[in-house]
Amino acid sequence: MNPEDLPLRDIHLPMPVDWWPPAPGWWLLAVLMLAVVGFLVWRWRRQQHAELALDLALHELERLQGQYGANSKDLLRELSVLLRRAAISQYGREQVSGLTGAAWVRFLDEKAGRTLFGDKLAHLLTELPYRPETQAETAALLQAVRLWLKLQRGTSHV
C-alpha cells in the first residue's frame, strides 16, 4: 500500500486558549486574594483605631493632671475611669467590664507585661477613689497609668 494513496489529512493544531474567561481555579484564587486583602485592611484599620484611642487617652491623662493637680480624690476617681475606658477600648467590654478589686489590678499588670500597679498602687485604684475624703500621693500612679497606656501600643487587641 502506497502511503500517498491513504486518505489522511495534515495535522491541525487546536485553537489557542483564550485568556478570558479564566479557568475556575483562577476565579478561586482571585476571590481568595480579595478576602486576604480585605482581612488585612480590616486588621490595619482596627489597629489604627486602637492607636488613636491610646493617643486620646494619653491626651486625656495630661488634661486630668493639669485640671486636678492638687485635688487627689477627684484625680484618683478620674484616673480609674480613664484606665477602665482605655482598657475597654483596647480589649473589649466583655473582658474588662466585670473586673473589680484585685482582679482588675491583675488584669492591668498582665496586659502591661510587668507589675505596674501590683502591691504599691493597687489601693489607689481600688479603694481610695471611693472613700469620702482622700489625700494621696498621685505622682507614682500618674506615671504608672502613662506607662500602661504606652505599653499597649503595638499589641494585638480583642
PDB file of N, CA, C and O in Angstrom, residues 96-150:
ATOM      1  N   VAL A  96     -13.383  43.212  80.145  1.00  0.00           N
ATOM      2  CA  VAL A  96     -12.947  44.200  81.133  1.00  0.00           C
ATOM      3  C   VAL A  96     -14.028  44.612  82.127  1.00  0.00           C
ATOM      4  O   VAL A  96     -13.750  44.809  83.306  1.00  0.00           O
ATOM      5  N   SER A  97     -15.259  44.745  81.681  1.00  0.00           N
ATOM      6  CA  SER A  97     -16.268  45.429  82.489  1.00  0.00           C
ATOM      7  C   SER A  97     -16.572  44.748  83.820  1.00  0.00           C
ATOM      8  O   SER A  97     -16.946  45.420  84.770  1.00  0.00           O
ATOM      9  N   GLY A  98     -16.414  43.461  83.930  1.00  0.00           N
ATOM     10  CA  GLY A  98     -16.738  42.781  85.180  1.00  0.00           C
ATOM     11  C   GLY A  98     -15.597  42.743  86.185  1.00  0.00           C
ATOM     12  O   GLY A  98     -15.781  42.256  87.304  1.00  0.00           O
ATOM     13  N   LEU A  99     -14.437  43.251  85.843  1.00  0.00           N
ATOM     14  CA  LEU A  99     -13.278  43.170  86.737  1.00  0.00           C
ATOM     15  C   LEU A  99     -13.318  44.266  87.797  1.00  0.00           C
ATOM     16  O   LEU A  99     -13.543  45.437  87.493  1.00  0.00           O
ATOM     17  N   THR A 100     -13.093  43.864  89.040  1.00  0.00           N
ATOM     18  CA  THR A 100     -13.012  44.818  90.151  1.00  0.00           C
ATOM     19  C   THR A 100     -11.914  44.366  91.096  1.00  0.00           C
ATOM     20  O   THR A 100     -11.472  43.219  91.060  1.00  0.00           O
ATOM     21  N   GLY A 101     -11.495  45.270  91.945  1.00  0.00           N
ATOM     22  CA  GLY A 101     -10.554  44.942  93.006  1.00  0.00           C
ATOM     23  C   GLY A 101      -9.251  44.343  92.500  1.00  0.00           C
ATOM     24  O   GLY A 101      -8.630  44.829  91.565  1.00  0.00           O
ATOM     25  N   ALA A 102      -8.847  43.253  93.153  1.00  0.00           N
ATOM     26  CA  ALA A 102      -7.568  42.613  92.835  1.00  0.00           C
ATOM     27  C   ALA A 102      -7.558  42.050  91.413  1.00  0.00           C
ATOM     28  O   ALA A 102      -6.519  42.059  90.749  1.00  0.00           O
ATOM     29  N   ALA A 103      -8.712  41.579  90.937  1.00  0.00           N
ATOM     30  CA  ALA A 103      -8.778  41.046  89.569  1.00  0.00           C
ATOM     31  C   ALA A 103      -8.508  42.152  88.552  1.00  0.00           C
ATOM     32  O   ALA A 103      -7.850  41.922  87.530  1.00  0.00           O
ATOM     33  N   TRP A 104      -8.989  43.341  88.807  1.00  0.00           N
ATOM     34  CA  TRP A 104      -8.754  44.492  87.922  1.00  0.00           C
ATOM     35  C   TRP A 104      -7.279  44.841  87.889  1.00  0.00           C
ATOM     36  O   TRP A 104      -6.698  45.064  86.830  1.00  0.00           O
ATOM     37  N   VAL A 105      -6.657  44.883  89.053  1.00  0.00           N
ATOM     38  CA  VAL A 105      -5.227  45.216  89.127  1.00  0.00           C
ATOM     39  C   VAL A 105      -4.401  44.121  88.441  1.00  0.00           C
ATOM     40  O   VAL A 105      -3.449  44.417  87.719  1.00  0.00           O
ATOM     41  N   ARG A 106      -4.759  42.849  88.658  1.00  0.00           N
ATOM     42  CA  ARG A 106      -4.056  41.746  87.992  1.00  0.00           C
ATOM     43  C   ARG A 106      -4.179  41.860  86.478  1.00  0.00           C
ATOM     44  O   ARG A 106      -3.214  41.625  85.741  1.00  0.00           O
ATOM     45  N   PHE A 107      -5.373  42.200  86.002  1.00  0.00           N
ATOM     46  CA  PHE A 107      -5.590  42.371  84.567  1.00  0.00           C
ATOM     47  C   PHE A 107      -4.681  43.472  84.016  1.00  0.00           C
ATOM     48  O   PHE A 107      -4.035  43.290  82.979  1.00  0.00           O
ATOM     49  N   LEU A 108      -4.626  44.604  84.692  1.00  0.00           N
ATOM     50  CA  LEU A 108      -3.784  45.711  84.232  1.00  0.00           C
ATOM     51  C   LEU A 108      -2.314  45.312  84.194  1.00  0.00           C
ATOM     52  O   LEU A 108      -1.598  45.600  83.230  1.00  0.00           O
ATOM     53  N   ASP A 109      -1.859  44.637  85.242  1.00  0.00           N
ATOM     54  CA  ASP A 109      -0.459  44.201  85.278  1.00  0.00           C
ATOM     55  C   ASP A 109      -0.173  43.154  84.203  1.00  0.00           C
ATOM     56  O   ASP A 109       0.889  43.165  83.572  1.00  0.00           O
ATOM     57  N   GLU A 110      -1.124  42.261  83.977  1.00  0.00           N
ATOM     58  CA  GLU A 110      -0.946  41.226  82.955  1.00  0.00           C
ATOM     59  C   GLU A 110      -0.839  41.843  81.570  1.00  0.00           C
ATOM     60  O   GLU A 110       0.010  41.449  80.770  1.00  0.00           O
ATOM     61  N   LYS A 111      -1.681  42.809  81.276  1.00  0.00           N
ATOM     62  CA  LYS A 111      -1.660  43.437  79.961  1.00  0.00           C
ATOM     63  C   LYS A 111      -0.444  44.347  79.785  1.00  0.00           C
ATOM     64  O   LYS A 111      -0.028  44.617  78.657  1.00  0.00           O
ATOM     65  N   ALA A 112       0.121  44.803  80.884  1.00  0.00           N
ATOM     66  CA  ALA A 112       1.338  45.612  80.796  1.00  0.00           C
ATOM     67  C   ALA A 112       2.570  44.726  80.621  1.00  0.00           C
ATOM     68  O   ALA A 112       3.604  45.183  80.139  1.00  0.00           O
ATOM     69  N   GLY A 113       2.457  43.476  81.018  1.00  0.00           N
ATOM     70  CA  GLY A 113       3.602  42.580  80.923  1.00  0.00           C
ATOM     71  C   GLY A 113       4.571  42.729  82.074  1.00  0.00           C
ATOM     72  O   GLY A 113       5.645  42.132  82.070  1.00  0.00           O
ATOM     73  N   ARG A 114       4.195  43.493  83.048  1.00  0.00           N
ATOM     74  CA  ARG A 114       5.025  43.698  84.247  1.00  0.00           C
ATOM     75  C   ARG A 114       4.137  44.209  85.368  1.00  0.00           C
ATOM     76  O   ARG A 114       2.996  44.582  85.147  1.00  0.00           O
ATOM     77  N   THR A 115       4.655  44.267  86.566  1.00  0.00           N
ATOM     78  CA  THR A 115       3.884  44.739  87.705  1.00  0.00           C
ATOM     79  C   THR A 115       3.991  46.261  87.780  1.00  0.00           C
ATOM     80  O   THR A 115       5.011  46.798  88.183  1.00  0.00           O
ATOM     81  N   LEU A 116       2.934  46.932  87.357  1.00  0.00           N
ATOM     82  CA  LEU A 116       2.898  48.396  87.441  1.00  0.00           C
ATOM     83  C   LEU A 116       2.075  48.860  88.633  1.00  0.00           C
ATOM     84  O   LEU A 116       2.445  49.811  89.314  1.00  0.00           O
ATOM     85  N   PHE A 117       0.958  48.215  88.862  1.00  0.00           N
ATOM     86  CA  PHE A 117       0.031  48.664  89.890  1.00  0.00           C
ATOM     87  C   PHE A 117       0.112  47.777  91.123  1.00  0.00           C
ATOM     88  O   PHE A 117      -0.149  48.232  92.220  1.00  0.00           O
ATOM     89  N   GLY A 118       0.397  46.528  90.934  1.00  0.00           N
ATOM     90  CA  GLY A 118       0.562  45.499  91.948  1.00  0.00           C
ATOM     91  C   GLY A 118       0.331  45.900  93.388  1.00  0.00           C
ATOM     92  O   GLY A 118      -0.751  46.294  93.774  1.00  0.00           O
ATOM     93  N   ASP A 119       1.339  45.802  94.202  1.00  0.00           N
ATOM     94  CA  ASP A 119       1.199  45.996  95.646  1.00  0.00           C
ATOM     95  C   ASP A 119       1.109  47.469  96.045  1.00  0.00           C
ATOM     96  O   ASP A 119       0.275  47.849  96.851  1.00  0.00           O
ATOM     97  N   LYS A 120       1.938  48.289  95.490  1.00  0.00           N
ATOM     98  CA  LYS A 120       2.057  49.671  95.962  1.00  0.00           C
ATOM     99  C   LYS A 120       0.890  50.564  95.528  1.00  0.00           C
ATOM    100  O   LYS A 120       0.425  51.398  96.292  1.00  0.00           O
ATOM    101  N   LEU A 121       0.435  50.405  94.301  1.00  0.00           N
ATOM    102  CA  LEU A 121      -0.553  51.331  93.763  1.00  0.00           C
ATOM    103  C   LEU A 121      -1.959  50.750  93.674  1.00  0.00           C
ATOM    104  O   LEU A 121      -2.894  51.451  93.276  1.00  0.00           O
ATOM    105  N   ALA A 122      -2.126  49.494  94.040  1.00  0.00           N
ATOM    106  CA  ALA A 122      -3.434  48.837  93.892  1.00  0.00           C
ATOM    107  C   ALA A 122      -4.508  49.549  94.696  1.00  0.00           C
ATOM    108  O   ALA A 122      -5.611  49.775  94.200  1.00  0.00           O
ATOM    109  N   HIS A 123      -4.204  49.932  95.930  1.00  0.00           N
ATOM    110  CA  HIS A 123      -5.216  50.588  96.763  1.00  0.00           C
ATOM    111  C   HIS A 123      -5.603  51.967  96.220  1.00  0.00           C
ATOM    112  O   HIS A 123      -6.708  52.438  96.452  1.00  0.00           O
ATOM    113  N   LEU A 124      -4.705  52.614  95.466  1.00  0.00           N
ATOM    114  CA  LEU A 124      -5.040  53.913  94.878  1.00  0.00           C
ATOM    115  C   LEU A 124      -6.112  53.769  93.792  1.00  0.00           C
ATOM    116  O   LEU A 124      -6.892  54.694  93.566  1.00  0.00           O
ATOM    117  N   LEU A 125      -6.137  52.617  93.139  1.00  0.00           N
ATOM    118  CA  LEU A 125      -7.142  52.393  92.090  1.00  0.00           C
ATOM    119  C   LEU A 125      -8.403  51.732  92.604  1.00  0.00           C
ATOM    120  O   LEU A 125      -9.485  51.967  92.081  1.00  0.00           O
ATOM    121  N   THR A 126      -8.276  50.885  93.609  1.00  0.00           N
ATOM    122  CA  THR A 126      -9.420  50.065  94.007  1.00  0.00           C
ATOM    123  C   THR A 126     -10.149  50.580  95.240  1.00  0.00           C
ATOM    124  O   THR A 126     -11.344  50.307  95.389  1.00  0.00           O
ATOM    125  N   GLU A 127      -9.483  51.299  96.125  1.00  0.00           N
ATOM    126  CA  GLU A 127     -10.125  51.715  97.380  1.00  0.00           C
ATOM    127  C   GLU A 127     -10.257  53.228  97.532  1.00  0.00           C
ATOM    128  O   GLU A 127     -11.337  53.733  97.831  1.00  0.00           O
ATOM    129  N   LEU A 128      -9.174  53.941  97.355  1.00  0.00           N
ATOM    130  CA  LEU A 128      -9.172  55.374  97.662  1.00  0.00           C
ATOM    131  C   LEU A 128     -10.146  56.219  96.835  1.00  0.00           C
ATOM    132  O   LEU A 128     -10.700  57.187  97.376  1.00  0.00           O
ATOM    133  N   PRO A 129     -10.410  55.903  95.564  1.00  0.00           N
ATOM    134  CA  PRO A 129     -11.373  56.758  94.843  1.00  0.00           C
ATOM    135  C   PRO A 129     -12.777  56.725  95.434  1.00  0.00           C
ATOM    136  O   PRO A 129     -13.592  57.604  95.156  1.00  0.00           O
ATOM    137  N   TYR A 130     -13.082  55.727  96.253  1.00  0.00           N
ATOM    138  CA  TYR A 130     -14.435  55.563  96.782  1.00  0.00           C
ATOM    139  C   TYR A 130     -14.557  55.974  98.246  1.00  0.00           C
ATOM    140  O   TYR A 130     -15.620  55.832  98.823  1.00  0.00           O
ATOM    141  N   ARG A 131     -13.505  56.467  98.832  1.00  0.00           N
ATOM    142  CA  ARG A 131     -13.559  56.966 100.212  1.00  0.00           C
ATOM    143  C   ARG A 131     -13.961  58.431 100.200  1.00  0.00           C
ATOM    144  O   ARG A 131     -13.660  59.171  99.266  1.00  0.00           O
ATOM    145  N   PRO A 132     -14.621  58.893 101.276  1.00  0.00           N
ATOM    146  CA  PRO A 132     -15.137  60.271 101.282  1.00  0.00           C
ATOM    147  C   PRO A 132     -14.054  61.341 101.131  1.00  0.00           C
ATOM    148  O   PRO A 132     -14.088  62.134 100.222  1.00  0.00           O
ATOM    149  N   GLU A 133     -13.112  61.364 102.006  1.00  0.00           N
ATOM    150  CA  GLU A 133     -12.047  62.363 101.944  1.00  0.00           C
ATOM    151  C   GLU A 133     -10.718  61.633 101.837  1.00  0.00           C
ATOM    152  O   GLU A 133     -10.334  60.884 102.723  1.00  0.00           O
ATOM    153  N   THR A 134     -10.037  61.867 100.734  1.00  0.00           N
ATOM    154  CA  THR A 134      -8.812  61.137 100.473  1.00  0.00           C
ATOM    155  C   THR A 134      -7.722  62.095 100.033  1.00  0.00           C
ATOM    156  O   THR A 134      -7.940  62.933  99.171  1.00  0.00           O
ATOM    157  N   GLN A 135      -6.581  61.941 100.636  1.00  0.00           N
ATOM    158  CA  GLN A 135      -5.384  62.630 100.178  1.00  0.00           C
ATOM    159  C   GLN A 135      -4.322  61.560  99.955  1.00  0.00           C
ATOM    160  O   GLN A 135      -4.062  60.757 100.834  1.00  0.00           O
ATOM    161  N   ALA A 136      -3.752  61.546  98.793  1.00  0.00           N
ATOM    162  CA  ALA A 136      -2.742  60.539  98.472  1.00  0.00           C
ATOM    163  C   ALA A 136      -1.739  61.135  97.506  1.00  0.00           C
ATOM    164  O   ALA A 136      -2.023  62.106  96.810  1.00  0.00           O
ATOM    165  N   GLU A 137      -0.575  60.533  97.476  1.00  0.00           N
ATOM    166  CA  GLU A 137       0.456  60.929  96.530  1.00  0.00           C
ATOM    167  C   GLU A 137       0.132  60.278  95.184  1.00  0.00           C
ATOM    168  O   GLU A 137       0.152  59.063  95.059  1.00  0.00           O
ATOM    169  N   THR A 138      -0.182  61.101  94.209  1.00  0.00           N
ATOM    170  CA  THR A 138      -0.655  60.568  92.928  1.00  0.00           C
ATOM    171  C   THR A 138       0.410  60.561  91.839  1.00  0.00           C
ATOM    172  O   THR A 138       0.153  60.057  90.743  1.00  0.00           O
ATOM    173  N   ALA A 139       1.592  61.061  92.106  1.00  0.00           N
ATOM    174  CA  ALA A 139       2.625  61.138  91.061  1.00  0.00           C
ATOM    175  C   ALA A 139       3.001  59.749  90.551  1.00  0.00           C
ATOM    176  O   ALA A 139       3.132  59.532  89.340  1.00  0.00           O
ATOM    177  N   ALA A 140       3.173  58.794  91.464  1.00  0.00           N
ATOM    178  CA  ALA A 140       3.536  57.430  91.046  1.00  0.00           C
ATOM    179  C   ALA A 140       2.411  56.790  90.245  1.00  0.00           C
ATOM    180  O   ALA A 140       2.660  56.086  89.260  1.00  0.00           O
ATOM    181  N   LEU A 141       1.171  57.034  90.637  1.00  0.00           N
ATOM    182  CA  LEU A 141       0.036  56.478  89.907  1.00  0.00           C
ATOM    183  C   LEU A 141      -0.062  57.100  88.514  1.00  0.00           C
ATOM    184  O   LEU A 141      -0.320  56.397  87.528  1.00  0.00           O
ATOM    185  N   LEU A 142       0.140  58.408  88.415  1.00  0.00           N
ATOM    186  CA  LEU A 142       0.124  59.058  87.105  1.00  0.00           C
ATOM    187  C   LEU A 142       1.185  58.461  86.181  1.00  0.00           C
ATOM    188  O   LEU A 142       0.919  58.186  85.005  1.00  0.00           O
ATOM    189  N   GLN A 143       2.358  58.234  86.723  1.00  0.00           N
ATOM    190  CA  GLN A 143       3.447  57.652  85.932  1.00  0.00           C
ATOM    191  C   GLN A 143       3.104  56.227  85.503  1.00  0.00           C
ATOM    192  O   GLN A 143       3.356  55.832  84.366  1.00  0.00           O
ATOM    193  N   ALA A 144       2.493  55.459  86.407  1.00  0.00           N
ATOM    194  CA  ALA A 144       2.120  54.075  86.082  1.00  0.00           C
ATOM    195  C   ALA A 144       1.025  54.038  85.014  1.00  0.00           C
ATOM    196  O   ALA A 144       1.075  53.209  84.104  1.00  0.00           O
ATOM    197  N   VAL A 145       0.043  54.918  85.112  1.00  0.00           N
ATOM    198  CA  VAL A 145      -1.024  54.969  84.112  1.00  0.00           C
ATOM    199  C   VAL A 145      -0.445  55.360  82.756  1.00  0.00           C
ATOM    200  O   VAL A 145      -0.773  54.757  81.723  1.00  0.00           O
ATOM    201  N   ARG A 146       0.422  56.345  82.729  1.00  0.00           N
ATOM    202  CA  ARG A 146       1.057  56.785  81.481  1.00  0.00           C
ATOM    203  C   ARG A 146       1.848  55.630  80.852  1.00  0.00           C
ATOM    204  O   ARG A 146       1.746  55.359  79.654  1.00  0.00           O
ATOM    205  N   LEU A 147       2.614  54.924  81.678  1.00  0.00           N
ATOM    206  CA  LEU A 147       3.405  53.801  81.174  1.00  0.00           C
ATOM    207  C   LEU A 147       2.503  52.679  80.680  1.00  0.00           C
ATOM    208  O   LEU A 147       2.759  52.070  79.633  1.00  0.00           O
ATOM    209  N   TRP A 148       1.408  52.393  81.398  1.00  0.00           N
ATOM    210  CA  TRP A 148       0.485  51.338  80.966  1.00  0.00           C
ATOM    211  C   TRP A 148      -0.098  51.662  79.595  1.00  0.00           C
ATOM    212  O   TRP A 148      -0.177  50.802  78.729  1.00  0.00           O
ATOM    213  N   LEU A 149      -0.496  52.914  79.411  1.00  0.00           N
ATOM    214  CA  LEU A 149      -1.063  53.324  78.121  1.00  0.00           C
ATOM    215  C   LEU A 149      -0.026  53.197  77.005  1.00  0.00           C
ATOM    216  O   LEU A 149      -0.340  52.733  75.901  1.00  0.00           O
ATOM    217  N   LYS A 150       1.208  53.565  77.282  1.00  0.00           N
ATOM    218  CA  LYS A 150       2.257  53.467  76.264  1.00  0.00           C
ATOM    219  C   LYS A 150       2.604  52.017  75.948  1.00  0.00           C
ATOM    220  O   LYS A 150       2.928  51.689  74.808  1.00  0.00           O
TER     221      LYS A 150
END
